[in-house]
């Protein structure tokens, strides 16, 4: 086989592996139909993937006559990945199998500092987590790290993070005590990676302890000229208003970050919504103000981008049961859309960023079957 044919075969193998992983359970016919491959191409590549142990025959489709087709799936115990989400005050770890199933989650109070002790602590937490949850280190394909800030992977640099209060920090510092392949990305990009289903044109709106976002266009994240697209939290909605941590006044973040409802970084968001649902008058007033400001932001994003909007993060999941009320606020500002089905909520809540970065590592691994 010449080099060109061999490269094509490897590329086909990667695409088939990723298709099976993303769709959970498929048939050989599904692969041929949806990827546009001939059946001989599918059969030979699937056979190789089964021999590798990556893909297995998981069951049978119902028969319409004749031999029942076998369903294919990724082998659950073949490989594993760890996601690690860094915030100003916390560190979250997550173990996921290559199928995308979450196996274990761990959470630590860990205040960020650009010091050797902090980066050593990350490595120590990771090793303890693996000691407790993964018997065979050889099955770990890598670690994904989600960071709130502008990431420049081509320069191996955290260019700026207002949240962490740093500029121009080498990513080598974050991974210096992690002896595994590491992938880095911005926290909102990571969350959008798993929350955005329609990747043709969608804005992801992250409502966490800070407000951020990401924009998908043409099936890919659109970074903007300086990797700053989707910084919805720093749109000014009240000129001269509350002070934002970025230094400006009136930013959306100062009105719609989770702590606005919690009252402090230490309080629990669940407590706010429990009190709200029980009819607490102070929380109802706070919630109405919150929805008003959020509606202004959502309508502005819709007018600017004319695309679907997914609201995720800590508050996004709580919004689902309050959507009817929220849509009333949206209609005060959006006179152009009779149908507001462009708006939806995310499903991963606090785990969105860490699940997203773990999934990125899995997909990188599958894509690199092309170069194997």
Coordinates of C-alpha atoms in Angstrom, one line a residue:
X1 CA 0.0 0.0 0.0
X2 CA 1.5 3.4 -1.0
X3 CA 1.7 6.3 1.5
X4 CA -1.3 8.1 0.1
X5 CA -3.6 5.1 0.4
X6 CA -2.3 4.4 3.9
X7 CA -3.0 8.0 5.0
X8 CA -6.5 7.8 3.6
X9 CA -7.1 4.5 5.5
X10 CA -5.9 6.0 8.8
X11 CA -8.1 9.1 8.3
X12 CA -11.1 6.8 7.6
X13 CA -10.4 4.9 10.8
X14 CA -10.3 8.0 12.9
X15 CA -13.6 9.3 11.5
X16 CA -15.3 6.0 12.0
X17 CA -14.1 5.7 15.6
X18 CA -15.3 9.2 16.4
X19 CA -18.6 8.6 14.8
X20 CA -19.2 5.5 16.9
X21 CA -18.1 7.4 20.1
X22 CA -20.4 10.4 19.4
X23 CA -23.4 8.3 18.5
X24 CA -23.1 5.6 21.2
X25 CA -24.6 2.7 19.3
X26 CA -24.5 2.3 15.5
X27 CA -24.5 -0.3 12.8
X28 CA -22.0 -0.7 10.0
X29 CA -24.8 0.4 7.6
X30 CA -25.2 3.6 9.7
X31 CA -21.5 4.4 9.3
X32 CA -21.6 3.8 5.6
X33 CA -24.7 5.9 5.1
X34 CA -23.7 8.9 7.3
X35 CA -20.0 9.1 6.5
X36 CA -20.4 8.3 2.8
X37 CA -18.1 5.3 2.8
X38 CA -18.4 2.1 0.9
X39 CA -19.3 -1.0 2.8
X40 CA -15.9 -2.7 2.1
X41 CA -14.2 0.5 3.6
X42 CA -16.4 0.3 6.7
X43 CA -16.0 -3.4 7.2
X44 CA -12.2 -3.3 7.0
X45 CA -11.8 -0.3 9.3
X46 CA -14.4 -1.6 11.9
X47 CA -12.5 -5.0 11.9
X48 CA -9.3 -3.1 12.8
X49 CA -10.9 -1.1 15.5
X50 CA -12.4 -4.2 17.0
X51 CA -9.0 -5.9 16.9
X52 CA -7.5 -2.8 18.7
X53 CA -10.1 -3.2 21.4
X54 CA -11.5 0.3 20.9
X55 CA -14.8 -0.9 19.3
X56 CA -17.0 -3.8 20.3
X57 CA -20.2 -5.5 19.1
X58 CA -22.7 -4.4 21.7
X59 CA -26.0 -6.0 20.6
X60 CA -28.4 -6.5 17.7
X61 CA -30.9 -4.4 15.8
X62 CA -34.4 -5.7 15.4
X63 CA -34.6 -7.8 12.3
X64 CA -36.7 -7.0 9.3
X65 CA -35.9 -10.4 7.9
X66 CA -32.7 -12.3 7.5
X67 CA -29.6 -12.0 9.7
X68 CA -29.8 -9.4 12.4
X69 CA -27.2 -6.6 12.1
X70 CA -24.8 -6.1 15.0
X71 CA -24.6 -2.8 16.8
X72 CA -21.2 -1.2 17.5
X73 CA -20.1 0.8 20.5
X74 CA -16.9 2.0 22.0
X75 CA -15.5 -0.4 24.6
X76 CA -16.1 1.2 28.0
X77 CA -13.0 0.0 29.8
X78 CA -10.6 0.6 26.9
X79 CA -9.3 4.0 27.9
X80 CA -10.0 6.8 30.4
X81 CA -9.6 10.6 30.7
X82 CA -9.4 13.1 33.5
X83 CA -11.0 16.6 33.3
X84 CA -9.7 19.3 35.6
X85 CA -11.5 22.6 36.0
X86 CA -9.6 25.5 37.6
X87 CA -11.5 28.5 39.1
X88 CA -10.4 31.3 41.4
X89 CA -11.4 29.4 44.6
X90 CA -11.9 25.8 43.6
X91 CA -10.6 22.8 41.7
X92 CA -12.9 20.1 40.2
X93 CA -11.7 16.7 39.0
X94 CA -13.7 14.3 36.9
X95 CA -12.9 10.8 35.6
X96 CA -14.6 9.8 32.4
X97 CA -14.4 6.7 30.2
X98 CA -13.8 6.9 26.5
X99 CA -17.5 6.5 25.9
X100 CA -18.2 9.8 27.6
X101 CA -19.7 8.3 30.8
X102 CA -18.8 10.1 34.0
X103 CA -17.4 7.7 36.6
X104 CA -16.2 9.9 39.5
X105 CA -16.2 13.6 40.4
X106 CA -14.2 15.3 43.2
X107 CA -14.2 18.9 44.4
X108 CA -11.6 20.9 46.4
X109 CA -11.4 24.3 47.9
X110 CA -8.1 25.5 46.4
X111 CA -7.5 29.3 45.9
X112 CA -5.5 30.0 42.8
X113 CA -2.0 31.6 43.2
X114 CA 0.7 31.8 40.6
X115 CA 3.1 29.9 42.8
X116 CA 5.0 26.6 42.7
X117 CA 3.1 25.4 45.7
X118 CA -0.2 25.9 43.9
X119 CA 0.9 24.0 40.8
X120 CA 2.4 21.2 42.9
X121 CA -1.0 21.0 44.7
X122 CA -2.8 20.4 41.4
X123 CA -0.5 17.5 40.7
X124 CA -0.9 16.1 44.2
X125 CA -4.7 16.2 44.0
X126 CA -4.6 14.6 40.6
X127 CA -2.4 11.7 41.7
X128 CA -4.5 11.1 44.8
X129 CA -7.7 11.1 42.6
X130 CA -6.1 8.6 40.3
X131 CA -4.9 6.4 43.1
X132 CA -8.5 6.2 44.4
X133 CA -10.2 5.7 41.1
X134 CA -8.0 4.3 38.3
X135 CA -6.1 1.1 38.8
X136 CA -4.2 1.0 35.5
X137 CA -2.5 4.3 34.7
X138 CA -1.6 3.0 31.2
X139 CA -5.2 3.4 30.3
X140 CA -5.2 7.1 31.0
X141 CA -5.1 8.9 27.6
X142 CA -4.6 12.4 29.0
X143 CA -5.8 15.3 31.2
X144 CA -7.9 18.2 30.0
X145 CA -7.6 21.5 32.0
X146 CA -10.3 24.2 31.8
X147 CA -9.1 27.7 32.8
X148 CA -11.1 31.0 32.9
X149 CA -9.0 33.2 30.6
X150 CA -7.6 33.7 27.1
X151 CA -5.6 30.6 26.1
X152 CA -3.1 30.8 23.3
X153 CA -2.1 27.1 22.8
X154 CA 0.2 27.9 19.9
X155 CA 2.3 30.0 22.3
X156 CA 1.7 27.7 25.3
X157 CA 0.4 30.7 27.1
X158 CA -2.4 31.9 29.4
X159 CA -2.5 35.4 27.9
X160 CA -4.8 36.9 30.5
X161 CA -7.3 35.9 33.1
X162 CA -9.2 38.7 34.9
X163 CA -10.7 36.0 37.1
X164 CA -7.4 34.6 38.3
X165 CA -5.7 38.0 38.2
X166 CA -2.8 37.0 36.0
X167 CA -1.3 37.8 32.6
X168 CA 1.3 35.9 30.4
X169 CA 1.6 32.8 32.5
X170 CA 3.2 29.8 30.7
X171 CA 0.9 26.8 30.5
X172 CA 4.0 24.8 31.4
X173 CA 3.5 25.9 35.0
X174 CA 0.1 24.3 35.1
X175 CA 1.3 21.0 33.8
X176 CA 4.8 20.8 35.4
X177 CA 3.6 18.2 38.0
X178 CA 1.3 16.3 35.7
X179 CA 3.2 13.4 33.9
X180 CA 0.5 12.8 31.3
X181 CA -0.5 14.4 28.0
X182 CA -2.4 17.7 28.8
X183 CA -4.8 19.7 26.8
X184 CA -5.9 23.3 27.8
X185 CA -8.8 25.4 26.8
X186 CA -11.0 28.3 28.0
X187 CA -13.7 27.3 30.5
X188 CA -16.6 28.7 28.4
X189 CA -15.3 27.0 25.2
X190 CA -15.1 23.7 27.1
X191 CA -18.6 24.1 28.3
X192 CA -19.9 25.0 24.9
X193 CA -18.2 22.0 23.4
X194 CA -20.7 19.7 25.2
X195 CA -23.7 22.0 25.6
X196 CA -24.0 23.2 22.0
X197 CA -25.8 20.6 19.8
X198 CA -26.4 22.7 16.7
X199 CA -22.9 23.9 15.9
X200 CA -23.8 25.6 12.7
X201 CA -24.6 28.9 14.4
X202 CA -25.1 29.1 18.2
X203 CA -24.0 31.3 21.0
X204 CA -23.3 29.6 24.4
X205 CA -24.0 31.8 27.4
X206 CA -22.2 30.7 30.5
X207 CA -23.8 31.8 33.8
X208 CA -21.4 30.7 36.5
X209 CA -19.5 32.7 39.2
X210 CA -18.5 34.8 36.2
X211 CA -20.4 35.3 33.0
X212 CA -18.8 34.2 29.7
X213 CA -19.6 32.5 26.5
X214 CA -18.6 31.1 23.2
X215 CA -19.8 31.3 19.6
X216 CA -20.1 28.4 17.2
X217 CA -20.2 29.1 13.4
X218 CA -19.8 26.6 10.6
X219 CA -19.4 23.7 13.0
X220 CA -16.5 25.2 14.8
X221 CA -15.9 27.7 17.7
X222 CA -15.3 31.2 16.3
X223 CA -12.4 32.7 18.4
X224 CA -12.5 36.3 17.0
X225 CA -9.3 38.2 16.1
X226 CA -7.8 37.9 19.6
X227 CA -9.4 34.8 21.1
X228 CA -11.9 37.1 22.9
X229 CA -15.2 36.3 21.2
X230 CA -18.1 35.4 23.5
X231 CA -17.0 37.7 26.4
X232 CA -20.7 38.4 27.0
X233 CA -20.1 39.2 30.7
X234 CA -18.2 42.4 29.8
X235 CA -21.0 43.9 27.7
X236 CA -22.0 47.1 29.5
X237 CA -25.8 47.0 30.1
X238 CA -25.9 49.8 32.8
X239 CA -23.4 52.6 32.0
X240 CA -22.0 53.9 35.2
X241 CA -23.4 51.0 37.1
X242 CA -21.9 48.4 39.4
X243 CA -18.2 47.9 39.4
X244 CA -17.1 44.8 37.5
X245 CA -13.9 42.8 38.5
X246 CA -12.5 43.8 35.0
X247 CA -12.4 47.4 36.1
X248 CA -15.3 48.8 34.1
X249 CA -18.7 49.9 35.5
X250 CA -22.0 48.4 34.5
X251 CA -20.8 45.1 32.9
X252 CA -23.3 42.2 32.7
X253 CA -21.1 40.1 35.0
X254 CA -21.8 42.5 37.9
X255 CA -25.6 41.8 37.4
X256 CA -25.8 38.2 36.3
X257 CA -22.9 36.2 37.8
X258 CA -24.1 33.4 40.2
X259 CA -22.9 35.2 43.3
X260 CA -25.5 38.0 42.6
X261 CA -28.1 35.5 43.6
X262 CA -26.1 33.6 46.2
X263 CA -25.2 36.8 48.1
X264 CA -21.5 35.6 48.5
X265 CA -19.1 33.2 46.9
X266 CA -19.5 30.8 49.9
X267 CA -23.3 30.6 49.8
X268 CA -25.1 27.8 47.9
X269 CA -27.1 28.6 44.8
X270 CA -29.5 25.7 45.7
X271 CA -30.4 27.6 48.9
X272 CA -31.4 30.7 46.9
X273 CA -33.7 28.7 44.6
X274 CA -35.3 26.7 47.4
X275 CA -36.1 30.0 49.2
X276 CA -37.4 31.4 45.9
X277 CA -39.7 28.4 45.3
X278 CA -41.0 28.7 48.9
X279 CA -42.1 32.3 48.2
X280 CA -39.4 34.3 49.9
X281 CA -40.2 38.0 49.0
X282 CA -36.5 39.2 49.0
X283 CA -35.4 36.4 46.7
X284 CA -38.4 37.1 44.4
X285 CA -37.3 40.7 44.0
X286 CA -33.7 39.7 43.5
X287 CA -34.8 37.1 40.9
X288 CA -37.0 39.6 39.0
X289 CA -34.1 42.0 38.8
X290 CA -31.8 39.2 37.6
X291 CA -34.2 38.1 34.9
X292 CA -34.6 41.7 33.7
X293 CA -30.8 42.1 33.2
X294 CA -30.4 38.7 31.7
X295 CA -33.2 39.4 29.2
X296 CA -31.5 42.6 28.1
X297 CA -28.3 40.6 27.5
X298 CA -30.0 37.7 25.6
X299 CA -32.0 40.1 23.4
X300 CA -28.8 42.0 22.6
X301 CA -27.0 38.8 21.6
X302 CA -29.9 37.7 19.5
X303 CA -30.0 41.0 17.7
X304 CA -26.3 41.1 17.1
X305 CA -25.9 37.4 16.0
X306 CA -29.3 36.2 15.0
X307 CA -28.6 32.7 16.1
X308 CA -29.6 30.1 18.7
X309 CA -28.7 30.8 22.3
X310 CA -27.9 28.1 24.9
X311 CA -27.8 29.3 28.5
X312 CA -25.7 27.1 30.7
X313 CA -23.5 27.0 33.7
X314 CA -24.7 27.0 37.3
X315 CA -27.8 29.1 36.7
X316 CA -28.6 27.8 33.3
X317 CA -29.9 24.5 34.6
X318 CA -32.1 26.2 37.3
X319 CA -33.6 28.4 34.6
X320 CA -35.4 25.5 32.9
X321 CA -38.3 25.5 35.4
X322 CA -38.5 29.3 35.2
X323 CA -38.4 29.6 31.4
X324 CA -42.1 30.7 31.0
X325 CA -41.4 33.6 33.4
X326 CA -38.1 34.4 31.7
X327 CA -39.7 34.4 28.2
X328 CA -42.1 37.2 29.4
X329 CA -39.0 39.3 30.2
X330 CA -37.5 38.5 26.8
X331 CA -40.6 39.7 25.0
X332 CA -40.2 43.1 26.5
X333 CA -37.0 43.6 24.5
X334 CA -37.3 41.2 21.5
X335 CA -40.0 42.5 19.1
X336 CA -38.5 40.7 16.1
X337 CA -39.1 37.0 17.1
X338 CA -42.6 35.7 17.5
X339 CA -41.1 32.3 18.1
X340 CA -38.5 32.2 21.0
X341 CA -37.6 28.6 20.4
X342 CA -34.1 29.8 19.6
X343 CA -33.5 29.9 23.4
X344 CA -32.7 26.8 25.4
X345 CA -30.9 25.7 28.6
X346 CA -27.8 23.5 29.1
X347 CA -27.8 20.2 30.9
X348 CA -24.4 19.8 32.7
X349 CA -24.8 22.7 35.2
X350 CA -21.5 22.9 37.3
X351 CA -19.9 20.1 35.3
X352 CA -20.1 21.7 31.8
X353 CA -16.5 22.9 31.6
X354 CA -14.9 19.9 33.1
X355 CA -17.0 17.4 31.0
X356 CA -16.3 19.5 27.9
X357 CA -12.5 19.5 28.4
X358 CA -12.5 15.8 29.1
X359 CA -14.5 15.2 25.9
X360 CA -12.0 17.3 24.0
X361 CA -9.2 15.0 25.1
X362 CA -11.2 11.9 24.0
X363 CA -11.8 13.4 20.6
X364 CA -8.1 14.4 20.2
X365 CA -7.2 10.8 21.0
X366 CA -9.6 9.4 18.4
X367 CA -8.5 12.0 15.8
X368 CA -4.9 11.0 16.4
X369 CA -5.6 7.4 15.4
X370 CA -5.1 9.0 12.0
X371 CA -1.4 9.5 12.8
X372 CA -0.9 6.2 14.7

